[in-house]
Short mmCIF file of C-alpha atoms in Angstrom, two decimals:
data_model
loop_
_atom_site.label_atom_id
_atom_site.label_comp_id
_atom_site.label_asym_id
_atom_site.label_seq_id
_atom_site.Cartn_x
_atom_site.Cartn_y
_atom_site.Cartn_z
CA LEU A 1 0.12 -0.13 -0.01
CA TYR A 2 1.67 3.21 -0.94
CA VAL A 3 0.43 6.51 0.78
CA PRO A 4 2.08 9.64 -0.69
CA PRO A 5 3.89 11.77 2.17
CA ASP A 6 2.96 14.90 0.51
CA ARG A 7 0.03 17.34 1.44
CA GLN A 8 -2.45 18.52 -1.13
CA ALA A 9 -2.54 22.30 -0.80
CA PRO A 10 -6.10 23.92 -0.99
CA GLN A 11 -6.84 26.67 -3.27
CA THR A 12 -7.54 29.94 -1.57
CA GLY A 13 -8.51 31.82 -4.85
CA GLN A 14 -7.68 35.36 -5.32
CA PHE A 15 -8.01 38.38 -3.15
CA ASP A 16 -7.64 42.11 -3.77
CA PHE A 17 -6.17 44.16 -0.91
CA ASP A 18 -7.12 47.95 -0.93
CA VAL A 19 -4.14 49.87 0.30
CA SER A 20 -5.27 53.27 -1.01
CA GLN A 21 -5.58 54.84 2.54
CA THR A 22 -2.31 53.46 3.72
CA GLY A 23 0.07 52.98 0.92
CA PHE A 24 2.66 50.18 0.36
CA ILE A 25 6.26 49.30 -0.18
CA SER A 26 7.04 46.92 -3.08
CA TYR A 27 10.29 45.39 -4.05
CA THR A 28 12.06 42.68 -5.75
CA THR A 29 14.87 40.80 -4.14
CA PRO A 30 18.23 39.98 -5.68
CA GLN A 31 16.88 36.49 -6.48
CA GLY A 32 13.75 37.81 -8.16
CA ILE A 33 11.19 37.32 -5.48
CA ASP A 34 8.44 39.82 -5.46
CA VAL A 35 7.52 41.44 -2.05
CA ALA A 36 4.83 43.89 -0.84
CA ILE A 37 4.53 45.52 2.82
CA ALA A 38 1.63 47.37 3.76
CA PRO A 39 -0.62 48.27 6.63
CA ILE A 40 -3.96 46.50 5.92
CA SER A 41 -7.35 47.06 7.64
CA ALA A 42 -8.37 44.29 10.15
CA LYS A 43 -11.90 44.43 8.39
CA GLN A 44 -10.36 43.26 5.09
CA LEU A 45 -8.15 40.69 6.86
CA ALA A 46 -11.10 39.14 8.67
CA THR A 47 -12.92 38.45 5.29
CA LEU A 48 -9.90 36.42 3.77
CA PRO A 49 -11.16 32.95 2.39
CA GLY A 50 -10.00 29.96 4.36
CA ILE A 51 -9.75 31.36 8.02
CA GLU A 52 -12.79 29.33 9.24
CA ASN A 53 -11.93 26.03 7.88
CA GLY A 54 -8.24 26.43 8.53
CA ALA A 55 -7.26 26.42 4.73
CA LEU A 56 -5.59 29.64 4.76
CA PHE A 57 -3.06 28.09 7.32
CA GLU A 58 -2.34 24.94 5.82
CA PRO A 59 1.68 25.52 5.60
CA ASN A 60 1.63 27.00 9.09
CA LEU A 61 3.24 25.04 11.87
CA ARG A 62 0.08 25.30 14.01
CA GLN A 63 -3.72 25.97 13.52
CA SER A 64 -5.57 28.17 16.04
CA LEU A 65 -4.73 27.30 19.54
CA GLY A 66 -7.86 28.74 21.11
CA LEU A 67 -8.12 31.01 24.13
CA THR A 68 -4.36 30.75 25.00
CA LYS A 69 -2.96 33.78 27.29
CA ILE A 70 -1.51 35.53 24.23
CA ASN A 71 -4.66 35.08 22.18
CA LYS A 72 -6.81 36.43 25.26
CA GLU A 73 -4.61 39.54 25.24
CA ILE A 74 -4.95 40.02 21.47
CA VAL A 75 -8.87 39.62 21.77
CA ALA A 76 -8.75 42.08 24.74
CA SER A 77 -6.95 44.70 22.52
CA ILE A 78 -9.42 44.23 19.68
CA LYS A 79 -12.24 44.92 22.14
CA ASP A 80 -10.71 48.14 23.34
CA ARG A 81 -11.49 50.54 20.57
CA SER A 82 -9.35 53.10 22.26
CA GLU A 83 -6.24 50.76 21.43
CA HIS A 84 -7.20 50.47 17.68
CA GLY A 85 -5.17 53.30 16.37
CA GLN A 86 -2.09 51.83 18.20
CA PHE A 87 -2.55 48.46 17.36
CA LEU A 88 -0.08 48.56 14.50
CA LEU A 89 2.56 49.52 17.00
CA TYR A 90 2.10 46.40 19.07
CA HIS A 91 1.68 43.84 16.57
CA ASN A 92 4.67 41.87 15.00
CA GLY A 93 2.67 41.93 11.73
CA ILE A 94 1.43 38.86 9.66
CA THR A 95 3.55 37.02 6.95
CA MET A 96 1.78 35.70 3.84
CA VAL A 97 2.91 33.83 0.98
CA CYS A 98 1.11 33.50 -2.37
CA GLU A 99 1.38 32.05 -5.74
CA ASN A 100 1.24 35.16 -7.75
CA LEU A 101 1.48 38.75 -6.48
CA HIS A 102 0.42 41.90 -8.78
CA VAL A 103 0.95 45.41 -7.50
CA ASP A 104 -1.33 48.07 -9.27
CA PRO A 105 0.30 51.49 -8.30
CA LYS A 106 -2.72 53.34 -10.10
CA THR A 107 -5.59 51.66 -7.96
CA GLN A 108 -3.58 51.06 -4.87
CA THR A 109 -4.39 47.47 -4.97
CA LEU A 110 -2.20 44.46 -4.23
CA THR A 111 -3.82 41.18 -5.78
CA ALA A 112 -2.56 37.85 -4.41
CA LYS A 113 -3.56 34.40 -5.79
CA ASN A 114 -3.62 31.44 -3.50
CA ILE A 115 -2.66 33.15 -0.28
CA PHE A 116 -1.38 31.22 2.65
CA VAL A 117 -0.63 32.52 6.21
CA VAL A 118 2.79 31.22 7.64
CA ASN A 119 2.83 33.70 10.58
CA GLY A 120 -0.23 35.13 12.20
CA CYS A 121 -2.71 32.40 12.47
CA GLN A 122 -3.67 33.11 16.08
CA SER A 123 -4.19 36.89 15.18
CA LEU A 124 -6.31 36.35 11.98
CA THR A 125 -8.42 33.80 13.91
CA SER A 126 -8.99 36.52 16.62
CA LEU A 127 -9.94 39.02 14.15
CA PHE A 128 -12.40 36.66 12.55
CA ASP A 129 -13.93 35.75 15.88
CA GLN A 130 -14.33 39.52 16.87
CA LYS A 131 -15.69 41.02 13.53
CA SER A 132 -18.11 43.02 15.43
CA ASN A 133 -15.64 44.83 17.24
CA LEU A 134 -13.19 45.78 14.38
CA SER A 135 -13.14 49.35 13.34
CA ASP A 136 -11.54 51.35 10.49
CA ASP A 137 -8.56 52.31 12.70
CA LEU A 138 -7.45 48.78 13.40
CA LYS A 139 -4.65 47.78 10.95
CA ILE A 140 -2.18 45.32 11.06
CA MET A 141 1.25 45.17 8.94
CA VAL A 142 1.34 42.44 6.44
CA LYS A 143 4.19 41.11 4.43
CA LEU A 144 3.21 39.57 0.98
CA VAL A 145 5.66 37.24 -0.64
CA GLU A 146 5.44 35.65 -3.97
CA VAL A 147 6.88 32.26 -3.70
CA GLY A 148 5.33 30.56 -6.92
CA LYS A 149 5.82 26.70 -6.62
CA ASP A 150 9.11 27.11 -4.59
CA SER A 151 8.23 24.76 -1.71
CA GLU A 152 11.80 24.97 -0.46
CA LEU A 153 11.47 28.79 0.01
CA LEU A 154 8.25 28.31 1.44
CA ASP A 155 9.57 26.00 4.07
CA LYS A 156 12.37 28.38 4.84
CA ILE A 157 10.04 31.46 5.31
CA THR A 158 7.76 29.36 7.36
CA TYR A 159 10.58 28.36 9.73
CA ARG A 160 12.32 31.62 10.25
CA SER A 161 9.04 33.76 10.48
CA ASN A 162 8.02 31.43 13.31
CA ASN A 163 11.54 30.93 15.06
CA GLN A 164 11.05 34.29 16.64
CA ASN A 165 8.30 33.08 18.89
CA VAL A 166 7.65 30.25 21.21
CA ILE A 167 7.45 27.11 18.83
CA LYS A 168 7.78 23.74 20.18
CA PRO A 169 10.10 21.05 18.50
CA ARG A 170 6.70 19.22 17.68
CA ASP A 171 5.49 22.15 15.77
CA PHE A 172 8.45 21.90 13.53
CA LYS A 173 7.84 18.53 12.62
CA SER A 174 4.22 19.13 11.83
CA ASN A 175 4.81 19.21 8.09
CA ASN A 176 7.32 16.56 8.14
CA PRO A 177 6.78 14.04 5.41
CA ILE A 178 6.55 11.08 7.91
CA GLN A 179 3.77 12.86 10.02
CA VAL A 180 1.95 13.99 6.81
CA ARG A 181 1.97 10.45 5.41
CA LEU A 182 0.85 9.06 8.63
CA GLN A 183 -2.07 11.43 8.67
CA ASN A 184 -3.03 10.60 5.18
CA GLU A 185 -2.75 7.00 5.82
CA PHE A 186 -5.08 6.96 8.87
CA LYS A 187 -7.54 9.15 6.78
CA LYS A 188 -7.52 6.62 3.86
CA LEU A 189 -7.78 3.50 6.13
CA PHE A 190 -10.34 4.67 8.75
CA LYS A 191 -12.62 6.82 6.64
CA GLY A 192 -12.71 9.65 9.12
CA ASP A 193 -13.28 7.38 12.20
CA VAL A 194 -9.62 7.59 13.63
CA PHE A 195 -7.81 11.01 13.24
CA TYR A 196 -4.10 11.38 13.51
CA ARG A 197 -3.50 14.68 14.81
CA ILE A 198 -0.16 16.15 13.89
CA LYS A 199 -0.72 19.98 14.52
CA ARG A 200 -1.62 21.62 17.59
CA GLY A 201 -5.21 23.21 17.19
CA GLU A 202 -6.20 20.77 14.47
CA THR A 203 -9.98 20.06 14.86
CA THR A 204 -11.92 16.99 13.71
CA SER A 205 -15.24 15.31 14.04
CA ALA A 206 -13.67 11.95 14.21
CA PRO A 207 -14.71 9.90 17.35
CA THR A 208 -11.10 8.86 17.96
CA ILE A 209 -8.20 11.16 17.97
CA ILE A 210 -4.60 10.11 18.23
CA ASP A 211 -2.22 12.82 18.98
CA ASN A 212 1.21 12.37 17.55
CA GLU A 213 2.81 13.38 20.71
CA LEU A 214 0.96 10.40 22.43
CA ALA A 215 2.16 8.31 19.48
CA ALA A 216 5.62 9.20 19.96
CA LYS A 217 5.32 8.37 23.83
CA ILE A 218 3.78 5.00 23.32
CA LEU A 219 6.17 4.07 20.25
CA LEU A 220 9.03 4.97 22.80
CA SER A 221 7.80 2.96 25.52
CA PHE A 222 6.62 -0.19 23.55
CA ASP A 223 9.11 -0.28 20.68
CA LEU A 224 12.17 1.30 21.94
CA ARG A 225 11.72 0.44 25.49
CA GLN A 226 12.53 3.74 27.06
CA PRO A 227 9.24 4.55 29.08
CA TRP A 228 11.40 6.73 31.45
CA SER A 229 11.82 9.51 28.74
CA ALA A 230 8.14 9.46 27.77
CA HIS A 231 7.56 12.67 29.92
CA GLN A 232 10.66 14.48 28.31
CA LYS A 233 8.38 16.20 25.42
CA TYR A 234 11.17 18.33 23.98
CA LYS A 235 13.17 15.32 23.07
CA LEU A 236 10.38 13.31 21.32
CA PHE A 237 10.45 15.51 18.24
CA ASP A 238 13.98 16.43 18.44
CA GLU A 239 16.87 14.10 19.30
CA LEU A 240 14.74 11.04 19.65
CA TYR A 241 12.62 11.62 16.47
CA ARG A 242 14.38 9.68 13.91
CA ASP A 243 14.61 6.71 16.48
CA ILE A 244 10.90 6.86 16.98
CA PHE A 245 9.32 7.58 13.66
CA SER A 246 11.99 6.91 11.02
CA ARG A 247 11.70 3.17 11.11
CA PRO A 248 10.10 0.97 8.30
CA GLU A 249 7.75 -0.77 10.74
CA VAL A 250 6.21 2.43 11.89
CA ASP A 251 2.83 2.65 10.04
CA THR A 252 -0.78 3.49 10.83
CA ALA A 253 -1.35 -0.23 11.71
CA ARG A 254 1.40 -0.28 14.19
CA VAL A 255 0.38 3.04 15.75
CA TYR A 256 -3.10 2.19 16.12
CA THR A 257 -2.39 -1.35 17.54
CA ILE A 258 -0.15 0.01 20.26
CA TYR A 259 -2.56 2.78 20.99
CA LEU A 260 -5.22 0.11 21.54
CA ILE A 261 -3.04 -1.74 23.91
CA TYR A 262 -2.07 1.73 25.82
CA GLU A 263 -5.88 2.47 26.11
CA TRP A 264 -6.48 -0.86 27.61
CA VAL A 265 -3.53 -0.29 29.91
CA CYS A 266 -5.00 3.00 31.01
CA GLN A 267 -8.50 1.32 31.74
CA MET A 268 -6.89 -1.26 33.90
CA MET A 269 -4.68 1.27 36.07
CA GLY A 270 -7.44 1.37 38.45
CA ASP A 271 -6.83 -2.17 39.37
CA ILE A 272 -3.46 -1.73 40.66
CA ASN A 273 -3.46 -1.70 44.57
CA ASP A 274 -0.59 0.74 45.11
CA ASN A 275 -2.65 4.05 44.38
CA LEU A 276 0.48 6.24 44.29
CA PHE A 277 2.03 4.09 41.62
CA ALA A 278 -1.22 3.83 39.66
CA SER A 279 -1.43 7.72 39.64
CA TYR A 280 1.86 8.55 38.64
CA ALA A 281 2.19 10.18 35.14
CA LEU A 282 4.68 7.63 33.67
CA SER A 283 3.19 4.46 35.18
CA GLN A 284 0.96 3.62 32.22
CA PHE A 285 3.91 3.77 29.96
CA PHE A 286 6.07 1.61 32.15
CA VAL A 287 3.25 -1.11 32.38
CA LEU A 288 3.21 -0.83 28.44
CA TYR A 289 6.85 -1.23 28.36
CA LEU A 290 6.39 -4.49 30.39
CA LEU A 291 4.00 -5.97 28.22
CA ASP A 292 6.68 -6.14 25.45
CA GLU A 293 9.07 -7.60 27.96
CA PRO A 294 10.80 -10.51 26.16
#
Protein backbone atom coordinates (compact mmCIF):
# COMPACT_ATOMS: atom_id res chain seq x y z
CA LEU A 1 0.00 0.00 0.00
CA TYR A 2 1.57 3.29 -1.09
CA VAL A 3 0.47 6.45 0.67
CA PRO A 4 2.05 9.67 -0.63
CA PRO A 5 3.86 11.77 2.01
CA ASP A 6 2.87 15.07 0.45
CA ARG A 7 0.05 17.39 1.43
CA GLN A 8 -2.49 18.54 -1.15
CA ALA A 9 -2.53 22.31 -0.76
CA PRO A 10 -6.03 23.81 -1.02
CA GLN A 11 -6.82 26.65 -3.42
CA THR A 12 -7.69 29.85 -1.58
CA GLY A 13 -8.52 31.83 -4.71
CA GLN A 14 -7.67 35.44 -5.45
CA PHE A 15 -7.95 38.40 -3.07
CA ASP A 16 -7.56 42.14 -3.67
CA PHE A 17 -6.13 44.21 -0.82
CA ASP A 18 -7.13 47.87 -0.95
CA VAL A 19 -4.19 49.91 0.38
CA SER A 20 -5.29 53.28 -0.99
CA GLN A 21 -5.64 54.71 2.53
CA THR A 22 -2.26 53.55 3.79
CA GLY A 23 0.08 53.08 0.84
CA PHE A 24 2.56 50.22 0.46
CA ILE A 25 6.16 49.28 -0.21
CA SER A 26 7.01 46.85 -2.98
CA TYR A 27 10.38 45.52 -4.04
CA THR A 28 12.08 42.59 -5.71
CA THR A 29 14.86 40.68 -3.98
CA PRO A 30 18.17 39.99 -5.78
CA GLN A 31 16.83 36.46 -6.34
CA GLY A 32 13.79 37.84 -8.17
CA ILE A 33 11.23 37.34 -5.39
CA ASP A 34 8.46 39.95 -5.38
CA VAL A 35 7.47 41.31 -1.97
CA ALA A 36 4.89 43.86 -0.82
CA ILE A 37 4.52 45.32 2.67
CA ALA A 38 1.53 47.37 3.78
CA PRO A 39 -0.65 48.23 6.78
CA ILE A 40 -3.94 46.52 5.98
CA SER A 41 -7.26 47.07 7.71
CA ALA A 42 -8.44 44.37 10.07
CA LYS A 43 -11.85 44.44 8.40
CA GLN A 44 -10.27 43.29 5.12
CA LEU A 45 -8.14 40.65 6.82
CA ALA A 46 -11.15 39.18 8.64
CA THR A 47 -12.81 38.46 5.28
CA LEU A 48 -9.94 36.42 3.86
CA PRO A 49 -11.18 33.04 2.56
CA GLY A 50 -10.01 30.00 4.47
CA ILE A 51 -9.88 31.38 8.02
CA GLU A 52 -12.91 29.48 9.32
CA ASN A 53 -11.95 26.07 7.92
CA GLY A 54 -8.20 26.50 8.43
CA ALA A 55 -7.30 26.25 4.72
CA LEU A 56 -5.56 29.63 4.87
CA PHE A 57 -3.10 28.26 7.44
CA GLU A 58 -2.22 24.99 5.68
CA PRO A 59 1.58 25.56 5.54
CA ASN A 60 1.60 27.03 9.05
CA LEU A 61 3.20 25.07 11.87
CA ARG A 62 0.04 25.34 13.96
CA GLN A 63 -3.67 25.91 13.57
CA SER A 64 -5.58 28.14 15.97
CA LEU A 65 -4.76 27.26 19.58
CA GLY A 66 -7.95 28.75 21.01
CA LEU A 67 -7.98 31.07 24.02
CA THR A 68 -4.37 30.88 25.14
CA LYS A 69 -2.95 33.68 27.31
CA ILE A 70 -1.53 35.52 24.28
CA ASN A 71 -4.73 35.08 22.27
CA LYS A 72 -6.81 36.43 25.16
CA GLU A 73 -4.60 39.52 25.19
CA ILE A 74 -5.10 39.97 21.43
CA VAL A 75 -8.87 39.70 21.85
CA ALA A 76 -8.78 42.19 24.74
CA SER A 77 -6.92 44.70 22.53
CA ILE A 78 -9.45 44.20 19.74
CA LYS A 79 -12.38 44.80 22.09
CA ASP A 80 -10.79 48.02 23.42
CA ARG A 81 -11.47 50.48 20.58
CA SER A 82 -9.27 53.12 22.17
CA GLU A 83 -6.33 50.84 21.35
CA HIS A 84 -7.15 50.36 17.67
CA GLY A 85 -5.12 53.31 16.46
CA GLN A 86 -2.05 51.94 18.27
CA PHE A 87 -2.55 48.27 17.35
CA LEU A 88 -0.12 48.59 14.43
CA LEU A 89 2.60 49.58 16.91
CA TYR A 90 2.02 46.60 19.20
CA HIS A 91 1.66 43.82 16.66
CA ASN A 92 4.62 42.11 14.99
CA GLY A 93 2.71 41.73 11.74
CA ILE A 94 1.47 38.89 9.56
CA THR A 95 3.47 37.03 6.95
CA MET A 96 1.66 35.63 3.92
CA VAL A 97 2.89 33.80 0.86
CA CYS A 98 1.08 33.56 -2.44
CA GLU A 99 1.43 31.90 -5.81
CA ASN A 100 1.18 35.17 -7.71
CA LEU A 101 1.43 38.81 -6.56
CA HIS A 102 0.38 41.79 -8.68
CA VAL A 103 0.91 45.38 -7.55
CA ASP A 104 -1.20 48.10 -9.18
CA PRO A 105 0.15 51.58 -8.25
CA LYS A 106 -2.75 53.33 -10.00
CA THR A 107 -5.55 51.69 -8.05
CA GLN A 108 -3.38 51.12 -4.97
CA THR A 109 -4.32 47.45 -4.96
CA LEU A 110 -2.34 44.34 -4.09
CA THR A 111 -3.76 41.29 -5.84
CA ALA A 112 -2.64 37.92 -4.46
CA LYS A 113 -3.55 34.49 -5.82
CA ASN A 114 -3.71 31.45 -3.52
CA ILE A 115 -2.71 33.10 -0.26
CA PHE A 116 -1.41 31.17 2.73
CA VAL A 117 -0.53 32.54 6.15
CA VAL A 118 2.75 31.23 7.54
CA ASN A 119 2.85 33.53 10.56
CA GLY A 120 -0.18 35.18 12.15
CA CYS A 121 -2.72 32.38 12.43
CA GLN A 122 -3.68 33.27 15.99
CA SER A 123 -4.14 36.97 15.16
CA LEU A 124 -6.26 36.34 12.07
CA THR A 125 -8.45 33.86 13.91
CA SER A 126 -8.99 36.42 16.67
CA LEU A 127 -9.93 39.07 14.09
CA PHE A 128 -12.36 36.65 12.47
CA ASP A 129 -14.00 35.82 15.81
CA GLN A 130 -14.23 39.50 16.78
CA LYS A 131 -15.60 40.88 13.50
CA SER A 132 -18.24 42.93 15.28
CA ASN A 133 -15.57 44.78 17.29
CA LEU A 134 -13.36 45.81 14.36
CA SER A 135 -13.03 49.44 13.36
CA ASP A 136 -11.46 51.33 10.45
CA ASP A 137 -8.59 52.39 12.72
CA LEU A 138 -7.45 48.83 13.43
CA LYS A 139 -4.68 47.91 10.99
CA ILE A 140 -1.97 45.25 10.92
CA MET A 141 1.31 45.26 9.00
CA VAL A 142 1.23 42.51 6.38
CA LYS A 143 4.12 41.14 4.35
CA LEU A 144 3.14 39.40 1.11
CA VAL A 145 5.74 37.21 -0.60
CA GLU A 146 5.33 35.63 -4.02
CA VAL A 147 6.84 32.14 -3.74
CA GLY A 148 5.27 30.54 -6.81
CA LYS A 149 5.79 26.79 -6.68
CA ASP A 150 9.03 27.00 -4.68
CA SER A 151 8.29 24.78 -1.67
CA GLU A 152 11.87 25.10 -0.40
CA LEU A 153 11.50 28.88 -0.10
CA LEU A 154 8.08 28.40 1.52
CA ASP A 155 9.62 26.08 4.13
CA LYS A 156 12.40 28.58 4.89
CA ILE A 157 9.98 31.49 5.27
CA THR A 158 7.70 29.38 7.49
CA TYR A 159 10.58 28.28 9.71
CA ARG A 160 12.32 31.63 10.07
CA SER A 161 9.19 33.73 10.55
CA ASN A 162 7.98 31.40 13.30
CA ASN A 163 11.36 30.89 14.93
CA GLN A 164 11.03 34.32 16.54
CA ASN A 165 8.19 33.08 18.76
CA VAL A 166 7.65 30.19 21.14
CA ILE A 167 7.46 27.17 18.87
CA LYS A 168 7.80 23.66 20.21
CA PRO A 169 9.93 20.98 18.52
CA ARG A 170 6.71 19.14 17.74
CA ASP A 171 5.46 22.14 15.75
CA PHE A 172 8.51 22.07 13.50
CA LYS A 173 7.74 18.44 12.63
CA SER A 174 4.06 19.11 11.88
CA ASN A 175 4.74 19.30 8.13
CA ASN A 176 7.37 16.56 8.16
CA PRO A 177 6.71 13.97 5.39
CA ILE A 178 6.55 11.14 7.94
CA GLN A 179 3.82 12.85 9.95
CA VAL A 180 1.87 13.89 6.86
CA ARG A 181 2.10 10.35 5.47
CA LEU A 182 0.78 8.88 8.70
CA GLN A 183 -2.09 11.35 8.79
CA ASN A 184 -2.97 10.61 5.16
CA GLU A 185 -2.77 6.89 5.85
CA PHE A 186 -5.13 7.16 8.84
CA LYS A 187 -7.59 9.12 6.71
CA LYS A 188 -7.44 6.53 3.95
CA LEU A 189 -7.79 3.45 6.15
CA PHE A 190 -10.27 4.67 8.76
CA LYS A 191 -12.52 6.87 6.59
CA GLY A 192 -12.82 9.60 9.21
CA ASP A 193 -13.35 7.35 12.24
CA VAL A 194 -9.80 7.81 13.57
CA PHE A 195 -7.87 11.05 13.20
CA TYR A 196 -4.10 11.30 13.59
CA ARG A 197 -3.44 14.85 14.78
CA ILE A 198 -0.10 16.32 13.75
CA LYS A 199 -0.69 20.01 14.46
CA ARG A 200 -1.69 21.66 17.69
CA GLY A 201 -5.08 23.22 17.18
CA GLU A 202 -6.27 20.85 14.44
CA THR A 203 -9.98 20.11 14.78
CA THR A 204 -11.92 17.07 13.63
CA SER A 205 -15.27 15.37 14.07
CA ALA A 206 -13.65 11.92 14.27
CA PRO A 207 -14.73 9.97 17.37
CA THR A 208 -11.16 8.81 18.01
CA ILE A 209 -8.17 11.16 17.99
CA ILE A 210 -4.58 9.98 18.27
CA ASP A 211 -2.26 12.87 18.98
CA ASN A 212 1.19 12.43 17.42
CA GLU A 213 2.76 13.41 20.74
CA LEU A 214 1.00 10.45 22.38
CA ALA A 215 2.03 8.27 19.44
CA ALA A 216 5.65 9.24 20.07
CA LYS A 217 5.36 8.34 23.76
CA ILE A 218 3.83 4.91 23.23
CA LEU A 219 6.24 4.03 20.40
CA LEU A 220 9.12 5.12 22.61
CA SER A 221 7.84 2.98 25.50
CA PHE A 222 6.72 -0.14 23.63
CA ASP A 223 9.12 -0.31 20.68
CA LEU A 224 12.24 1.46 21.92
CA ARG A 225 11.72 0.35 25.54
CA GLN A 226 12.39 3.76 27.09
CA PRO A 227 9.26 4.58 29.16
CA TRP A 228 11.35 6.71 31.53
CA SER A 229 11.80 9.28 28.74
CA ALA A 230 8.11 9.54 27.78
CA HIS A 231 7.64 12.70 29.87
CA GLN A 232 10.52 14.51 28.15
CA LYS A 233 8.41 16.12 25.44
CA TYR A 234 11.25 18.25 24.12
CA LYS A 235 13.14 15.09 23.12
CA LEU A 236 10.29 13.30 21.34
CA PHE A 237 10.39 15.51 18.25
CA ASP A 238 14.03 16.47 18.51
CA GLU A 239 16.88 14.12 19.35
CA LEU A 240 14.65 11.00 19.62
CA TYR A 241 12.49 11.77 16.57
CA ARG A 242 14.38 9.65 14.02
CA ASP A 243 14.60 6.68 16.39
CA ILE A 244 10.87 6.85 17.12
CA PHE A 245 9.36 7.53 13.69
CA SER A 246 12.01 6.89 11.00
CA ARG A 247 11.63 3.12 11.05
CA PRO A 248 10.06 1.00 8.27
CA GLU A 249 7.68 -0.69 10.70
CA VAL A 250 6.14 2.57 11.89
CA ASP A 251 2.90 2.75 9.96
CA THR A 252 -0.76 3.30 10.73
CA ALA A 253 -1.37 -0.33 11.74
CA ARG A 254 1.45 -0.31 14.27
CA VAL A 255 0.58 3.07 15.77
CA TYR A 256 -3.10 2.15 16.09
CA THR A 257 -2.41 -1.31 17.57
CA ILE A 258 -0.07 0.05 20.23
CA TYR A 259 -2.58 2.83 20.90
CA LEU A 260 -5.31 0.23 21.58
CA ILE A 261 -2.98 -1.61 23.98
CA TYR A 262 -2.17 1.68 25.70
CA GLU A 263 -5.89 2.52 26.07
CA TRP A 264 -6.48 -0.90 27.66
CA VAL A 265 -3.57 -0.30 30.05
CA CYS A 266 -5.06 3.05 31.09
CA GLN A 267 -8.39 1.39 31.84
CA MET A 268 -6.70 -1.30 33.95
CA MET A 269 -4.57 1.10 36.03
CA GLY A 270 -7.44 1.40 38.52
CA ASP A 271 -6.96 -2.29 39.44
CA ILE A 272 -3.45 -1.63 40.79
CA ASN A 273 -3.48 -1.71 44.60
CA ASP A 274 -0.70 0.83 45.00
CA ASN A 275 -2.63 4.07 44.40
CA LEU A 276 0.52 6.19 44.35
CA PHE A 277 2.06 4.13 41.56
CA ALA A 278 -1.24 3.94 39.67
CA SER A 279 -1.59 7.72 39.66
CA TYR A 280 1.98 8.49 38.63
CA ALA A 281 2.11 10.04 35.13
CA LEU A 282 4.69 7.59 33.76
CA SER A 283 3.18 4.41 35.21
CA GLN A 284 0.98 3.56 32.21
CA PHE A 285 3.99 3.87 29.91
CA PHE A 286 6.01 1.61 32.22
CA VAL A 287 3.24 -1.02 32.17
CA LEU A 288 3.12 -0.72 28.38
CA TYR A 289 6.86 -1.36 28.38
CA LEU A 290 6.38 -4.47 30.56
CA LEU A 291 3.85 -5.94 28.12
CA ASP A 292 6.56 -6.15 25.49
CA GLU A 293 9.07 -7.64 27.91
CA PRO A 294 10.89 -10.56 26.18
